[in-house]
Amino acid sequence: MKLPLFENGKARDYELAPSKIVAVGVNYRGHAKEMGKEPPDEPVIFMKPPSALLPSGGTILLPGGYERIDFEGELAFVFGKRARRVSEKDALSYVLGYICLNDVSCRDLQKKDGQWIRAKGFDTFCPVGPRIVAGLDPASLRITTRVNGEVRQSSSTSDLVFGVASLIHRLSHVMTFEPGDLLTTGTPPGVGPLKPGDRVAVEIEGIGVLENSVAAAGE
């Protein structure tokens, strides 16, 4: 997937082709509260396959036979260099840039399976875009998700349980991240269902708006 990368005031094309997409669950205090959970002591991680990627402007395809498939607006970032056992002090130097992501999730399968990979791994279930932006401070970015123009999520990355540097530090002691890999940081409160015909937009301060239409698979 080719995206513009904005770095040092200039834009260039960047081929986004992650070897893996690592995601973090229950990582906003407000989202933990709405789920009736305590914030976790350690990051709760799962993975989405690269085949789930979808560009801004593409169509999220909802598979049939399920009652609820939700949007989850998130701040994600792309690794710019190999990251293994990184210190928290140096962690942000491993970030190439930041991007909007929608962690589309089938709630039926999350409950049925007891783990989340199938529920979050369908083709088109990982919209990203509209650009990658280097040099942002991820500590307090406004994040807003709208469905058909109505605000559904409105929060700030200041509510993250584990911030970007902490996640890189902790997770790079679990696995090695390669250049181009994606790590997405979790969703704020306000998640909700999608239906065919919807338009969902994830906006993050300093990055832009990731917008996608929604249709039933096979249409």
PDB file of C-alpha atoms in Angstrom:
ATOM      1  CA  MET A   1       0.000   0.000   0.000  1.00  0.00           C
ATOM      2  CA  LYS A   2       1.502   3.327  -1.052  1.00  0.00           C
ATOM      3  CA  LEU A   3       0.961   6.287   1.289  1.00  0.00           C
ATOM      4  CA  PRO A   4       2.436   9.778   1.563  1.00  0.00           C
ATOM      5  CA  LEU A   5       5.008  10.138   4.311  1.00  0.00           C
ATOM      6  CA  PHE A   6       5.388  13.675   5.683  1.00  0.00           C
ATOM      7  CA  GLU A   7       8.823  14.168   7.193  1.00  0.00           C
ATOM      8  CA  ASN A   8      10.774  17.379   7.879  1.00  0.00           C
ATOM      9  CA  GLY A   9       8.191  19.429   6.007  1.00  0.00           C
ATOM     10  CA  LYS A  10       8.422  17.322   2.867  1.00  0.00           C
ATOM     11  CA  ALA A  11       6.263  14.529   1.451  1.00  0.00           C
ATOM     12  CA  ARG A  12       7.396  11.384  -0.291  1.00  0.00           C
ATOM     13  CA  ASP A  13       5.787   8.116  -1.282  1.00  0.00           C
ATOM     14  CA  TYR A  14       6.162   5.279   1.193  1.00  0.00           C
ATOM     15  CA  GLU A  15       5.291   1.639   0.559  1.00  0.00           C
ATOM     16  CA  LEU A  16       3.548   0.345   3.679  1.00  0.00           C
ATOM     17  CA  ALA A  17       4.111  -3.421   3.762  1.00  0.00           C
ATOM     18  CA  PRO A  18       4.344  -4.545   7.400  1.00  0.00           C
ATOM     19  CA  SER A  19       5.548  -8.018   8.265  1.00  0.00           C
ATOM     20  CA  LYS A  20       3.123  -7.844  11.202  1.00  0.00           C
ATOM     21  CA  ILE A  21       0.479  -5.615  12.750  1.00  0.00           C
ATOM     22  CA  VAL A  22       0.536  -5.724  16.543  1.00  0.00           C
ATOM     23  CA  ALA A  23      -2.402  -4.265  18.440  1.00  0.00           C
ATOM     24  CA  VAL A  24      -3.076  -3.409  22.073  1.00  0.00           C
ATOM     25  CA  GLY A  25      -6.420  -3.933  23.796  1.00  0.00           C
ATOM     26  CA  VAL A  26      -8.032  -2.087  26.705  1.00  0.00           C
ATOM     27  CA  ASN A  27      -5.394   0.651  26.598  1.00  0.00           C
ATOM     28  CA  TYR A  28      -7.522   3.735  27.302  1.00  0.00           C
ATOM     29  CA  ARG A  29      -8.675   4.270  30.859  1.00  0.00           C
ATOM     30  CA  GLY A  30     -12.057   5.455  29.570  1.00  0.00           C
ATOM     31  CA  HIS A  31     -12.520   2.358  27.411  1.00  0.00           C
ATOM     32  CA  ALA A  32     -11.625   0.059  30.309  1.00  0.00           C
ATOM     33  CA  LYS A  33     -14.236   1.848  32.401  1.00  0.00           C
ATOM     34  CA  GLU A  34     -16.980   1.496  29.789  1.00  0.00           C
ATOM     35  CA  MET A  35     -16.195  -2.238  29.591  1.00  0.00           C
ATOM     36  CA  GLY A  36     -16.386  -2.579  33.380  1.00  0.00           C
ATOM     37  CA  LYS A  37     -12.710  -3.516  33.651  1.00  0.00           C
ATOM     38  CA  GLU A  38      -9.714  -2.224  35.555  1.00  0.00           C
ATOM     39  CA  PRO A  39      -6.835  -0.904  33.431  1.00  0.00           C
ATOM     40  CA  PRO A  40      -4.411  -3.781  32.798  1.00  0.00           C
ATOM     41  CA  ASP A  41      -1.085  -4.114  34.573  1.00  0.00           C
ATOM     42  CA  GLU A  42       0.624  -5.199  31.347  1.00  0.00           C
ATOM     43  CA  PRO A  43      -0.290  -4.491  27.713  1.00  0.00           C
ATOM     44  CA  VAL A  44      -2.911  -6.868  26.328  1.00  0.00           C
ATOM     45  CA  ILE A  45      -1.672  -7.679  22.833  1.00  0.00           C
ATOM     46  CA  PHE A  46      -2.992  -9.440  19.750  1.00  0.00           C
ATOM     47  CA  MET A  47      -2.212  -9.357  16.035  1.00  0.00           C
ATOM     48  CA  LYS A  48      -4.006  -8.476  12.826  1.00  0.00           C
ATOM     49  CA  PRO A  49      -2.799  -9.952   9.522  1.00  0.00           C
ATOM     50  CA  PRO A  50      -1.335  -7.612   6.886  1.00  0.00           C
ATOM     51  CA  SER A  51      -4.016  -8.955   4.526  1.00  0.00           C
ATOM     52  CA  ALA A  52      -6.578  -6.971   6.576  1.00  0.00           C
ATOM     53  CA  LEU A  53      -5.093  -3.625   5.480  1.00  0.00           C
ATOM     54  CA  LEU A  54      -7.382  -1.215   3.631  1.00  0.00           C
ATOM     55  CA  PRO A  55      -6.548   2.304   2.410  1.00  0.00           C
ATOM     56  CA  SER A  56      -8.514   5.427   3.193  1.00  0.00           C
ATOM     57  CA  GLY A  57     -11.369   5.592   0.694  1.00  0.00           C
ATOM     58  CA  GLY A  58     -11.696   1.805   0.524  1.00  0.00           C
ATOM     59  CA  THR A  59     -14.747  -0.166   1.589  1.00  0.00           C
ATOM     60  CA  ILE A  60     -14.977  -2.146   4.829  1.00  0.00           C
ATOM     61  CA  LEU A  61     -16.719  -5.434   3.985  1.00  0.00           C
ATOM     62  CA  LEU A  62     -18.919  -6.890   6.724  1.00  0.00           C
ATOM     63  CA  PRO A  63     -19.130 -10.701   6.600  1.00  0.00           C
ATOM     64  CA  GLY A  64     -22.617 -12.135   6.952  1.00  0.00           C
ATOM     65  CA  GLY A  65     -23.961 -14.147   9.861  1.00  0.00           C
ATOM     66  CA  TYR A  66     -22.750 -11.929  12.702  1.00  0.00           C
ATOM     67  CA  GLU A  67     -24.748  -9.616  14.921  1.00  0.00           C
ATOM     68  CA  ARG A  68     -22.206  -6.922  15.727  1.00  0.00           C
ATOM     69  CA  ILE A  69     -19.104  -5.610  13.983  1.00  0.00           C
ATOM     70  CA  ASP A  70     -17.648  -2.478  15.587  1.00  0.00           C
ATOM     71  CA  PHE A  71     -15.403   0.423  14.626  1.00  0.00           C
ATOM     72  CA  GLU A  72     -12.437   1.286  16.849  1.00  0.00           C
ATOM     73  CA  GLY A  73     -10.560   4.490  16.013  1.00  0.00           C
ATOM     74  CA  GLU A  74      -6.893   4.334  17.025  1.00  0.00           C
ATOM     75  CA  LEU A  75      -3.505   6.008  16.817  1.00  0.00           C
ATOM     76  CA  ALA A  76      -0.965   3.675  15.198  1.00  0.00           C
ATOM     77  CA  PHE A  77       2.638   4.094  14.190  1.00  0.00           C
ATOM     78  CA  VAL A  78       5.135   2.632  11.741  1.00  0.00           C
ATOM     79  CA  PHE A  79       8.565   1.440  12.834  1.00  0.00           C
ATOM     80  CA  GLY A  80      11.435   3.086  10.985  1.00  0.00           C
ATOM     81  CA  LYS A  81      14.156   0.682  12.075  1.00  0.00           C
ATOM     82  CA  ARG A  82      14.601  -2.710  13.657  1.00  0.00           C
ATOM     83  CA  ALA A  83      13.531  -2.651  17.299  1.00  0.00           C
ATOM     84  CA  ARG A  84      14.666  -5.298  19.758  1.00  0.00           C
ATOM     85  CA  ARG A  85      14.870  -4.849  23.532  1.00  0.00           C
ATOM     86  CA  VAL A  86      14.571  -1.072  23.247  1.00  0.00           C
ATOM     87  CA  SER A  87      14.865   1.197  26.290  1.00  0.00           C
ATOM     88  CA  GLU A  88      11.907   3.465  27.011  1.00  0.00           C
ATOM     89  CA  LYS A  89      14.247   6.475  26.865  1.00  0.00           C
ATOM     90  CA  ASP A  90      15.219   5.712  23.255  1.00  0.00           C
ATOM     91  CA  ALA A  91      11.883   4.266  22.128  1.00  0.00           C
ATOM     92  CA  LEU A  92      10.483   7.186  20.120  1.00  0.00           C
ATOM     93  CA  SER A  93      13.581   7.263  17.916  1.00  0.00           C
ATOM     94  CA  TYR A  94      12.361   3.966  16.420  1.00  0.00           C
ATOM     95  CA  VAL A  95       9.127   5.535  15.126  1.00  0.00           C
ATOM     96  CA  LEU A  96       9.045   6.436  11.443  1.00  0.00           C
ATOM     97  CA  GLY A  97       5.688   8.166  11.742  1.00  0.00           C
ATOM     98  CA  TYR A  98       2.122   8.092  13.001  1.00  0.00           C
ATOM     99  CA  ILE A  99      -1.061   7.068  11.195  1.00  0.00           C
ATOM    100  CA  CYS A 100      -4.810   6.701  11.802  1.00  0.00           C
ATOM    101  CA  LEU A 101      -6.148   3.150  12.081  1.00  0.00           C
ATOM    102  CA  ASN A 102      -9.582   1.568  12.478  1.00  0.00           C
ATOM    103  CA  ASP A 103      -9.424  -1.746  14.344  1.00  0.00           C
ATOM    104  CA  VAL A 104     -12.662  -3.222  12.966  1.00  0.00           C
ATOM    105  CA  SER A 105     -13.827  -6.009  15.290  1.00  0.00           C
ATOM    106  CA  CYS A 106     -16.460  -8.768  15.184  1.00  0.00           C
ATOM    107  CA  ARG A 107     -17.784  -8.937  18.734  1.00  0.00           C
ATOM    108  CA  ASP A 108     -19.557 -12.277  18.195  1.00  0.00           C
ATOM    109  CA  LEU A 109     -16.251 -13.988  17.462  1.00  0.00           C
ATOM    110  CA  GLN A 110     -14.397 -12.267  20.286  1.00  0.00           C
ATOM    111  CA  LYS A 111     -16.892 -13.784  22.705  1.00  0.00           C
ATOM    112  CA  LYS A 112     -16.986 -17.169  20.973  1.00  0.00           C
ATOM    113  CA  ASP A 113     -13.260 -17.665  20.492  1.00  0.00           C
ATOM    114  CA  GLY A 114     -11.945 -16.206  23.741  1.00  0.00           C
ATOM    115  CA  GLN A 115      -9.104 -14.603  21.777  1.00  0.00           C
ATOM    116  CA  TRP A 116      -9.286 -11.903  19.188  1.00  0.00           C
ATOM    117  CA  ILE A 117      -7.329 -12.747  16.055  1.00  0.00           C
ATOM    118  CA  ARG A 118     -10.206 -14.184  13.990  1.00  0.00           C
ATOM    119  CA  ALA A 119     -12.594 -11.463  15.168  1.00  0.00           C
ATOM    120  CA  LYS A 120     -10.203  -8.744  14.010  1.00  0.00           C
ATOM    121  CA  GLY A 121      -8.510 -10.476  11.089  1.00  0.00           C
ATOM    122  CA  PHE A 122     -11.015 -10.391   8.223  1.00  0.00           C
ATOM    123  CA  ASP A 123      -9.946  -8.796   4.954  1.00  0.00           C
ATOM    124  CA  THR A 124     -10.624  -4.998   5.095  1.00  0.00           C
ATOM    125  CA  PHE A 125     -10.710  -5.007   8.934  1.00  0.00           C
ATOM    126  CA  CYS A 126      -7.622  -2.769   9.237  1.00  0.00           C
ATOM    127  CA  PRO A 127      -8.176   0.553   7.445  1.00  0.00           C
ATOM    128  CA  VAL A 128      -5.146   2.872   7.710  1.00  0.00           C
ATOM    129  CA  GLY A 129      -4.296   6.335   6.427  1.00  0.00           C
ATOM    130  CA  PRO A 130      -4.618   8.857   5.007  1.00  0.00           C
ATOM    131  CA  ARG A 131      -0.905   9.581   5.487  1.00  0.00           C
ATOM    132  CA  ILE A 132       2.047   8.868   7.759  1.00  0.00           C
ATOM    133  CA  VAL A 133       3.353  11.868   9.687  1.00  0.00           C
ATOM    134  CA  ALA A 134       6.794  11.927  11.315  1.00  0.00           C
ATOM    135  CA  GLY A 135       7.867  14.037  14.259  1.00  0.00           C
ATOM    136  CA  LEU A 136       4.603  14.244  16.212  1.00  0.00           C
ATOM    137  CA  ASP A 137       4.492  14.172  19.996  1.00  0.00           C
ATOM    138  CA  PRO A 138       2.106  11.264  20.711  1.00  0.00           C
ATOM    139  CA  ALA A 139       1.501  12.221  24.330  1.00  0.00           C
ATOM    140  CA  SER A 140      -1.672  14.285  23.869  1.00  0.00           C
ATOM    141  CA  LEU A 141      -3.255  14.013  20.423  1.00  0.00           C
ATOM    142  CA  ARG A 142      -6.984  14.535  19.973  1.00  0.00           C
ATOM    143  CA  ILE A 143      -8.732  11.499  18.437  1.00  0.00           C
ATOM    144  CA  THR A 144     -12.282  11.603  17.072  1.00  0.00           C
ATOM    145  CA  THR A 145     -14.340   8.933  15.318  1.00  0.00           C
ATOM    146  CA  ARG A 146     -17.497   9.819  13.393  1.00  0.00           C
ATOM    147  CA  VAL A 147     -20.095   7.552  11.821  1.00  0.00           C
ATOM    148  CA  ASN A 148     -22.209   9.254   9.167  1.00  0.00           C
ATOM    149  CA  GLY A 149     -20.943  12.586  10.488  1.00  0.00           C
ATOM    150  CA  GLU A 150     -21.971  11.915  14.102  1.00  0.00           C
ATOM    151  CA  VAL A 151     -19.222  11.929  16.737  1.00  0.00           C
ATOM    152  CA  ARG A 152     -18.975   8.543  18.430  1.00  0.00           C
ATOM    153  CA  GLN A 153     -15.504   8.708  19.989  1.00  0.00           C
ATOM    154  CA  SER A 154     -13.808  11.834  21.316  1.00  0.00           C
ATOM    155  CA  SER A 155     -10.718  11.494  23.466  1.00  0.00           C
ATOM    156  CA  SER A 156      -6.995  12.148  23.695  1.00  0.00           C
ATOM    157  CA  THR A 157      -3.944   9.926  23.733  1.00  0.00           C
ATOM    158  CA  SER A 158      -3.250  11.417  27.166  1.00  0.00           C
ATOM    159  CA  ASP A 159      -5.768   8.806  28.402  1.00  0.00           C
ATOM    160  CA  LEU A 160      -3.605   5.881  27.257  1.00  0.00           C
ATOM    161  CA  VAL A 161      -2.677   3.395  29.975  1.00  0.00           C
ATOM    162  CA  PHE A 162       0.597   2.588  28.189  1.00  0.00           C
ATOM    163  CA  GLY A 163       1.941   5.361  25.965  1.00  0.00           C
ATOM    164  CA  VAL A 164       3.875   4.884  22.752  1.00  0.00           C
ATOM    165  CA  ALA A 165       7.342   4.798  24.351  1.00  0.00           C
ATOM    166  CA  SER A 166       6.208   2.366  27.026  1.00  0.00           C
ATOM    167  CA  LEU A 167       4.635   0.059  24.438  1.00  0.00           C
ATOM    168  CA  ILE A 168       7.775  -0.008  22.294  1.00  0.00           C
ATOM    169  CA  HIS A 169       9.905  -0.736  25.344  1.00  0.00           C
ATOM    170  CA  ARG A 170       7.663  -3.469  26.705  1.00  0.00           C
ATOM    171  CA  LEU A 171       6.738  -5.206  23.450  1.00  0.00           C
ATOM    172  CA  SER A 172      10.222  -5.098  21.915  1.00  0.00           C
ATOM    173  CA  HIS A 173      11.253  -7.292  24.840  1.00  0.00           C
ATOM    174  CA  VAL A 174       8.675  -9.810  23.601  1.00  0.00           C
ATOM    175  CA  MET A 175       9.281  -9.696  19.842  1.00  0.00           C
ATOM    176  CA  THR A 176      11.510  -7.959  17.335  1.00  0.00           C
ATOM    177  CA  PHE A 177       9.856  -5.293  15.201  1.00  0.00           C
ATOM    178  CA  GLU A 178      11.095  -4.813  11.651  1.00  0.00           C
ATOM    179  CA  PRO A 179      11.085  -1.570   9.637  1.00  0.00           C
ATOM    180  CA  GLY A 180       7.565  -1.018   8.306  1.00  0.00           C
ATOM    181  CA  ASP A 181       5.797  -2.963  11.056  1.00  0.00           C
ATOM    182  CA  LEU A 182       2.673  -1.379  12.529  1.00  0.00           C
ATOM    183  CA  LEU A 183       1.807  -1.061  16.199  1.00  0.00           C
ATOM    184  CA  THR A 184      -1.622   0.280  17.060  1.00  0.00           C
ATOM    185  CA  THR A 185      -2.247   1.666  20.524  1.00  0.00           C
ATOM    186  CA  GLY A 186      -5.856   0.847  21.429  1.00  0.00           C
ATOM    187  CA  THR A 187      -9.194   2.612  21.197  1.00  0.00           C
ATOM    188  CA  PRO A 188     -10.906   5.194  23.434  1.00  0.00           C
ATOM    189  CA  PRO A 189     -14.460   4.856  24.760  1.00  0.00           C
ATOM    190  CA  GLY A 190     -17.447   5.076  22.454  1.00  0.00           C
ATOM    191  CA  VAL A 191     -17.003   2.043  20.195  1.00  0.00           C
ATOM    192  CA  GLY A 192     -20.115   0.927  18.362  1.00  0.00           C
ATOM    193  CA  PRO A 193     -21.547  -1.132  15.509  1.00  0.00           C
ATOM    194  CA  LEU A 194     -21.266  -0.593  11.780  1.00  0.00           C
ATOM    195  CA  LYS A 195     -23.853  -1.440   9.151  1.00  0.00           C
ATOM    196  CA  PRO A 196     -23.863  -1.457   5.352  1.00  0.00           C
ATOM    197  CA  GLY A 197     -24.169   2.059   3.960  1.00  0.00           C
ATOM    198  CA  ASP A 198     -22.311   3.724   6.837  1.00  0.00           C
ATOM    199  CA  ARG A 199     -19.313   6.012   6.425  1.00  0.00           C
ATOM    200  CA  VAL A 200     -16.808   5.906   9.274  1.00  0.00           C
ATOM    201  CA  ALA A 201     -14.085   8.514   9.765  1.00  0.00           C
ATOM    202  CA  VAL A 202     -11.182   8.450  12.228  1.00  0.00           C
ATOM    203  CA  GLU A 203      -9.516  11.845  12.710  1.00  0.00           C
ATOM    204  CA  ILE A 204      -6.317  12.371  14.696  1.00  0.00           C
ATOM    205  CA  GLU A 205      -4.782  15.744  15.402  1.00  0.00           C
ATOM    206  CA  GLY A 206      -1.767  16.408  13.190  1.00  0.00           C
ATOM    207  CA  ILE A 207      -2.418  13.425  10.910  1.00  0.00           C
ATOM    208  CA  GLY A 208      -5.745  13.892   9.134  1.00  0.00           C
ATOM    209  CA  VAL A 209      -8.895  11.863   8.475  1.00  0.00           C
ATOM    210  CA  LEU A 210      -9.117   8.182   7.608  1.00  0.00           C
ATOM    211  CA  GLU A 211     -12.503   7.669   5.960  1.00  0.00           C
ATOM    212  CA  ASN A 212     -14.100   4.473   4.694  1.00  0.00           C
ATOM    213  CA  SER A 213     -17.469   3.316   3.433  1.00  0.00           C
ATOM    214  CA  VAL A 214     -19.108   0.140   4.748  1.00  0.00           C
ATOM    215  CA  ALA A 215     -20.840  -2.602   2.738  1.00  0.00           C
ATOM    216  CA  ALA A 216     -21.938  -6.187   3.150  1.00  0.00           C
ATOM    217  CA  ALA A 217     -19.351  -8.668   1.864  1.00  0.00           C
ATOM    218  CA  GLY A 218     -20.277  -9.839  -1.610  1.00  0.00           C
ATOM    219  CA  GLU A 219     -21.921  -6.585  -2.635  1.00  0.00           C
TER     220      GLU A 219
END
